[in-house]
């Protein structure tokens, strides 16, 4: 059961994550970087964890709520597909195949390289 | 008036998501994931009631706003798996970097070969990484965010459904190799599946999903600037 105190804590934690996101966006625009602000914010938080400035427990509940229900957060973006029907007419099947082929290539190459390197290390 | 529309759209979206989770509990399959069923229901309702995208977004924007902090939150699982990344740094980073680059190049050149227009092309390039990052990368390149999200979903679902055959066919046996494969190619959907298979596979996949997102965010704009 989530208590009022839990709810407040989760809101504060998500507000903190949002603050880091805004910091990342600010850094991106100020230095006109091509890396998304969200990724910069993520790297900042990683740095704060690594230097022990921020303890993981301080954001744990907010993080777990956001990550567990991430599919909900995607729905508004997916709704944008109502305006995209024309893209999938005609060449739609090709797009599907391209994405699948590329996905298999990524899976095989990354998985195989890691697999081979791990086995080489364990036999040596 | 518009505030009531916003509230209605927000509660409606949450309601559809809850329905999607309920369906998945009853019939667990990659194609019944809440992302798939609730997206399908949402699009059907928008078309059925002829609700314009702009009207929906009066509420939708307040949900979408949480995507930024959700990406920041990925630092948490990555930090928790830091010991694994350190222990296997060379095999993991080689797999993730090569995989991320293969994803960018193969998506780009296959799409060019098919002769799709630029918006579609730039939306395909980041399809291997988690949705919010793929959206940002697509926007930076000049693609379309919603289109990118659809390609990400196809990469996730397709990858999960063919992963076991792919690993068998190419004789990828270690949990760590499999984790890197699923995480780099199929982001969060792959990671959820990897977690079901094996704890190590899931942990490695969660590393791969976050690190490959960072790699793609760094390299996709550079590669497109060089080759396009």
Coordinates of C-alpha atoms in Angstrom, one line a residue:
Chain A
X1 CA 0.0 0.0 0.0
X2 CA 1.3 3.4 -0.9
X3 CA 1.0 6.0 1.9
X4 CA 0.8 9.7 1.6
X5 CA 4.4 10.0 2.7
X6 CA 5.5 7.6 0.0
X7 CA 3.5 9.5 -2.6
X8 CA 5.2 12.8 -1.6
X9 CA 8.6 11.2 -1.6
X10 CA 8.0 9.7 -5.1
X11 CA 6.8 13.1 -6.4
X12 CA 9.9 14.8 -4.9
X13 CA 12.2 12.2 -6.4
X14 CA 10.7 12.5 -9.9
X15 CA 10.9 16.3 -9.5
X16 CA 14.6 15.8 -8.8
X17 CA 15.1 13.6 -11.9
X18 CA 13.2 16.2 -13.9
X19 CA 15.6 18.9 -12.6
X20 CA 18.5 16.8 -13.8
X21 CA 16.8 16.4 -17.2
X22 CA 16.3 20.2 -17.4
X23 CA 20.0 20.7 -16.5
X24 CA 20.9 18.3 -19.3
X25 CA 18.7 20.2 -21.8
X26 CA 20.3 23.5 -20.6
X27 CA 23.8 22.1 -21.1
X28 CA 22.8 20.8 -24.5
X29 CA 21.4 24.2 -25.7
X30 CA 24.1 26.3 -24.1
X31 CA 26.9 24.4 -25.8
X32 CA 24.8 23.5 -28.8
X33 CA 25.6 19.8 -28.5
X34 CA 23.9 17.2 -30.6
X35 CA 23.5 14.7 -27.7
X36 CA 20.0 14.8 -26.2
X37 CA 19.7 16.7 -22.9
X38 CA 18.0 13.6 -21.3
X39 CA 21.2 11.5 -21.9
X40 CA 23.3 14.3 -20.5
X41 CA 21.1 14.4 -17.4
X42 CA 21.5 10.6 -17.2
X43 CA 25.3 10.8 -17.3
X44 CA 25.2 13.5 -14.6
X45 CA 23.1 11.3 -12.3
X46 CA 25.5 8.4 -13.0
X47 CA 28.4 10.7 -12.0
X48 CA 26.5 11.8 -8.8
X49 CA 26.0 8.1 -7.9
X50 CA 29.6 7.2 -8.6
X51 CA 31.0 10.0 -6.5
X52 CA 28.5 9.2 -3.7
X53 CA 27.1 12.7 -3.8
X54 CA 23.7 11.2 -4.4
X55 CA 22.8 7.9 -2.8
X56 CA 20.8 5.5 -4.9
X57 CA 18.2 5.1 -2.1
X58 CA 17.3 8.8 -2.5
X59 CA 15.7 8.3 -5.9
X60 CA 14.9 4.5 -5.8
X61 CA 11.1 4.7 -5.5
X62 CA 10.7 7.4 -8.2
X63 CA 13.0 5.5 -10.5
X64 CA 11.2 2.2 -10.1
X65 CA 7.8 3.9 -10.7
X66 CA 9.0 5.6 -13.9
X67 CA 10.8 2.6 -15.3
X68 CA 8.1 0.1 -14.5
X69 CA 5.4 2.1 -16.2
X70 CA 7.5 3.4 -19.1
X71 CA 5.0 2.0 -21.7
X72 CA 2.4 4.4 -20.4
X73 CA 4.7 7.3 -21.1
X74 CA 5.1 6.2 -24.7
X75 CA 1.4 6.3 -25.5
X76 CA 1.2 10.0 -26.3
X77 CA 4.0 9.5 -28.8
X78 CA 2.4 6.5 -30.3
X79 CA -0.8 8.6 -30.7
X80 CA 1.2 10.7 -33.1
X81 CA 0.9 7.7 -35.5
X82 CA -2.7 8.8 -36.4
X83 CA -1.1 11.5 -38.6
X84 CA 1.3 9.0 -40.3
X85 CA -1.0 6.6 -42.2
X86 CA 0.4 7.8 -45.5
X87 CA 4.0 6.7 -44.6
X88 CA 3.0 3.1 -44.3
X89 CA 0.9 3.0 -47.5
X90 CA 2.8 1.4 -50.3
X91 CA 6.3 1.1 -48.9
X92 CA 5.1 0.1 -45.5
X93 CA 6.1 -3.6 -45.8
X94 CA 9.6 -2.6 -46.8
X95 CA 10.0 -0.4 -43.7
X96 CA 9.0 -3.4 -41.6
X97 CA 11.5 -5.7 -43.3
X98 CA 14.3 -3.1 -43.1
X99 CA 13.8 -2.6 -39.4
X100 CA 13.7 -6.4 -38.8
X101 CA 16.8 -7.2 -40.9
X102 CA 18.8 -4.4 -39.2
X103 CA 17.6 -5.6 -35.8
X104 CA 18.8 -9.2 -36.5
X105 CA 22.2 -7.8 -37.7
X106 CA 22.6 -5.8 -34.5
X107 CA 21.7 -8.8 -32.3
X108 CA 24.0 -11.2 -34.1
X109 CA 27.0 -8.9 -34.4
X110 CA 26.9 -7.5 -30.8
X111 CA 26.0 -10.9 -29.3
X112 CA 28.6 -12.9 -31.2
X113 CA 31.4 -10.5 -30.6
X114 CA 30.8 -10.5 -26.8
X115 CA 30.2 -14.3 -26.8
X116 CA 33.5 -15.0 -28.6
X117 CA 35.5 -12.6 -26.4
X118 CA 34.0 -14.0 -23.3
X119 CA 34.8 -17.6 -24.3
X120 CA 38.4 -16.7 -25.4
X121 CA 38.9 -15.1 -22.0
X122 CA 37.6 -18.1 -20.1
X123 CA 39.7 -20.6 -22.0
X124 CA 42.9 -18.6 -21.8
Chain B
X1 CA -13.0 23.7 -21.2
X2 CA -9.6 22.5 -22.4
X3 CA -8.6 21.6 -18.9
X4 CA -11.5 19.0 -18.8
X5 CA -10.3 17.7 -22.2
X6 CA -6.8 17.3 -20.7
X7 CA -8.1 15.5 -17.6
X8 CA -10.2 13.2 -19.8
X9 CA -7.3 12.4 -22.1
X10 CA -4.9 11.7 -19.2
X11 CA -7.4 9.4 -17.3
X12 CA -8.3 7.8 -20.6
X13 CA -4.7 7.0 -21.4
X14 CA -4.0 5.6 -18.0
X15 CA -7.2 3.5 -18.3
X16 CA -6.1 2.1 -21.6
X17 CA -2.7 1.3 -20.1
X18 CA -4.3 -0.5 -17.2
X19 CA -6.5 -2.4 -19.7
X20 CA -3.3 -3.4 -21.6
X21 CA -1.7 -4.7 -18.5
X22 CA -4.8 -6.7 -17.6
X23 CA -4.8 -8.3 -21.1
X24 CA -1.1 -9.1 -20.8
X25 CA -1.6 -10.8 -17.4
X26 CA -4.3 -13.0 -19.0
X27 CA -2.5 -13.7 -22.3
X28 CA 1.3 -13.2 -21.9
X29 CA 2.9 -12.9 -25.4
X30 CA 5.2 -10.3 -27.0
X31 CA 2.2 -9.2 -29.2
X32 CA 0.0 -8.6 -26.2
X33 CA 2.4 -6.4 -24.3
X34 CA 0.6 -3.4 -22.8
X35 CA 2.6 -1.1 -25.3
X36 CA 1.0 -3.0 -28.2
X37 CA -2.5 -3.4 -27.1
X38 CA -2.9 0.0 -25.4
X39 CA -1.4 1.7 -28.5
X40 CA -3.8 -0.2 -30.7
X41 CA -6.8 0.7 -28.5
X42 CA -5.7 4.4 -28.3
X43 CA -5.3 4.7 -32.1
X44 CA -8.6 3.0 -32.7
X45 CA -10.4 5.3 -30.3
X46 CA -8.8 8.5 -31.7
X47 CA -9.9 7.4 -35.2
X48 CA -13.3 6.2 -34.2
X49 CA -14.2 9.4 -32.3
X50 CA -12.3 11.5 -34.8
X51 CA -10.2 13.1 -32.1
X52 CA -7.4 15.3 -33.6
X53 CA -3.9 14.6 -32.4
X54 CA -3.7 18.2 -31.1
X55 CA -6.8 17.7 -28.9
X56 CA -5.4 14.5 -27.5
X57 CA -2.1 16.1 -26.7
X58 CA -3.8 18.7 -24.5
X59 CA -3.7 15.8 -22.0
X60 CA -1.0 13.7 -23.6
X61 CA 1.7 16.3 -23.2
X62 CA 1.5 15.9 -19.4
X63 CA 2.3 12.2 -19.7
X64 CA 4.9 12.7 -22.4
X65 CA 6.7 15.2 -20.1
X66 CA 7.8 12.3 -17.9
X67 CA 9.9 10.7 -20.7
X68 CA 12.9 13.1 -19.9
X69 CA 13.1 12.1 -16.2
X70 CA 12.6 8.4 -17.3
X71 CA 15.8 8.5 -19.3
X72 CA 17.6 10.2 -16.4
X73 CA 16.3 7.3 -14.2
X74 CA 18.2 4.8 -16.4
X75 CA 21.3 5.8 -14.5
X76 CA 20.0 3.8 -11.6
X77 CA 19.9 0.3 -13.1
X78 CA 23.2 1.0 -14.9
X79 CA 24.9 2.0 -11.7
X80 CA 23.6 -1.1 -10.0
X81 CA 25.2 -3.3 -12.7
X82 CA 28.4 -1.3 -12.7
X83 CA 30.4 -4.2 -11.3
X84 CA 29.4 -6.4 -14.2
X85 CA 30.4 -3.7 -16.7
X86 CA 33.8 -3.3 -15.0
X87 CA 34.4 -7.1 -14.7
X88 CA 33.7 -7.7 -18.4
X89 CA 34.5 -4.3 -19.7
X90 CA 36.3 -5.3 -22.9
X91 CA 33.9 -8.0 -24.2
X92 CA 30.8 -5.9 -23.3
X93 CA 32.0 -2.6 -24.7
X94 CA 33.2 -4.2 -28.0
X95 CA 29.8 -5.9 -28.5
X96 CA 27.8 -2.8 -27.6
X97 CA 29.9 -0.3 -29.7
X98 CA 30.0 -2.5 -32.8
X99 CA 26.3 -3.4 -32.4
X100 CA 25.2 0.2 -32.0
X101 CA 27.2 1.2 -35.1
X102 CA 25.9 -1.8 -37.1
X103 CA 22.4 -0.6 -36.2
X104 CA 23.0 2.9 -37.4
X105 CA 24.7 1.9 -40.7
X106 CA 22.4 -1.0 -41.6
X107 CA 19.3 1.1 -40.9
X108 CA 20.6 4.0 -42.9
X109 CA 21.8 2.1 -45.9
X110 CA 18.9 -0.3 -46.1
X111 CA 16.5 2.6 -46.0
X112 CA 18.4 4.5 -48.6
X113 CA 18.4 1.4 -50.8
X114 CA 14.6 1.2 -50.5
X115 CA 14.5 4.9 -51.5
X116 CA 12.4 6.1 -48.6
X117 CA 12.1 9.9 -48.0
X118 CA 14.4 11.7 -45.6
X119 CA 12.0 12.0 -42.7
X120 CA 11.5 8.2 -42.7
X121 CA 15.2 7.6 -43.2
X122 CA 16.2 9.6 -40.2
X123 CA 13.5 8.0 -38.1
X124 CA 14.8 4.5 -38.9
X125 CA 18.4 5.3 -37.9
X126 CA 17.9 5.3 -34.1
X127 CA 15.4 2.4 -34.0
X128 CA 17.6 0.0 -31.8
X129 CA 17.5 2.3 -28.8
X130 CA 14.9 3.0 -26.1
X131 CA 12.0 5.1 -27.3
X132 CA 12.6 8.4 -25.5
X133 CA 16.3 8.5 -26.7
X134 CA 15.3 7.4 -30.2
X135 CA 12.8 10.2 -30.4
X136 CA 15.4 12.8 -29.4
X137 CA 17.9 11.4 -31.9
X138 CA 15.3 11.3 -34.7
X139 CA 14.3 14.9 -33.9
X140 CA 18.0 16.0 -34.0
X141 CA 18.6 14.3 -37.4
X142 CA 15.4 15.7 -38.9
X143 CA 13.1 12.6 -38.5
X144 CA 9.7 12.2 -37.0
X145 CA 9.4 11.3 -33.3
X146 CA 6.2 9.2 -33.6
X147 CA 7.6 7.3 -36.6
X148 CA 10.8 6.6 -34.7
X149 CA 8.7 5.3 -31.8
X150 CA 7.0 2.9 -34.1
X151 CA 10.2 1.6 -35.5
X152 CA 11.6 1.2 -32.0
X153 CA 8.5 -0.9 -31.2
X154 CA 9.0 -3.1 -34.2
X155 CA 12.7 -3.6 -33.4
X156 CA 11.7 -4.5 -29.8
X157 CA 8.9 -6.9 -30.6
X158 CA 10.6 -8.4 -33.7
X159 CA 13.9 -8.9 -31.8
X160 CA 12.2 -10.6 -28.8
X161 CA 10.3 -13.0 -31.1
X162 CA 13.3 -14.1 -33.1
X163 CA 16.0 -13.9 -30.4
X164 CA 16.1 -17.5 -29.4
X165 CA 16.3 -18.7 -33.1
X166 CA 19.0 -16.2 -33.9
X167 CA 21.1 -17.2 -30.9
X168 CA 20.8 -20.9 -31.8
X169 CA 21.5 -20.3 -35.5
X170 CA 24.6 -18.3 -34.8
X171 CA 25.7 -20.4 -31.8
X172 CA 25.6 -17.6 -29.3
X173 CA 25.7 -19.5 -26.0
X174 CA 26.8 -17.4 -23.1
X175 CA 24.1 -15.5 -21.1
X176 CA 26.3 -12.5 -21.4
X177 CA 26.5 -12.6 -25.2
X178 CA 22.8 -13.1 -25.4
X179 CA 22.1 -10.3 -23.0
X180 CA 24.3 -7.9 -25.1
X181 CA 22.4 -9.1 -28.2
X182 CA 18.9 -8.5 -26.8
X183 CA 19.7 -5.2 -25.0
X184 CA 21.6 -3.6 -28.0
X185 CA 19.1 -4.7 -30.6
X186 CA 15.8 -4.6 -28.7
X187 CA 16.2 -2.2 -25.8
X188 CA 13.7 -2.4 -22.9
X189 CA 11.4 -5.0 -24.5
X190 CA 14.4 -7.2 -25.0
X191 CA 15.6 -6.6 -21.5
X192 CA 12.3 -7.6 -20.0
X193 CA 12.5 -10.9 -21.9
X194 CA 16.1 -11.4 -21.0
X195 CA 15.2 -11.0 -17.3
X196 CA 12.7 -13.8 -17.7
X197 CA 15.3 -16.1 -19.2
X198 CA 18.2 -15.6 -16.7
X199 CA 19.3 -13.0 -14.1
X200 CA 22.7 -12.4 -15.6
X201 CA 21.2 -12.2 -19.1
X202 CA 18.8 -9.5 -17.9
X203 CA 21.4 -7.5 -16.0
X204 CA 23.7 -7.5 -19.0
X205 CA 20.8 -6.6 -21.3
X206 CA 19.9 -3.6 -19.1
X207 CA 23.5 -2.4 -19.3
X208 CA 23.5 -2.8 -23.1
X209 CA 20.2 -1.0 -23.5
X210 CA 21.4 2.1 -21.7
X211 CA 25.0 2.2 -22.9
X212 CA 24.0 1.6 -26.6
X213 CA 21.5 4.4 -26.3
X214 CA 24.4 6.7 -25.2
X215 CA 26.6 5.4 -28.1
X216 CA 23.8 5.9 -30.7
X217 CA 23.0 9.4 -29.3
X218 CA 26.7 10.3 -29.7
X219 CA 27.5 8.7 -33.0
X220 CA 24.2 8.9 -35.1
X221 CA 24.5 12.7 -35.7
X222 CA 28.2 12.4 -36.6
X223 CA 27.7 9.5 -38.9
X224 CA 24.8 11.1 -40.7
X225 CA 26.7 14.3 -41.0
X226 CA 29.6 12.4 -42.6
X227 CA 27.7 10.1 -44.9
X228 CA 24.6 12.0 -45.9

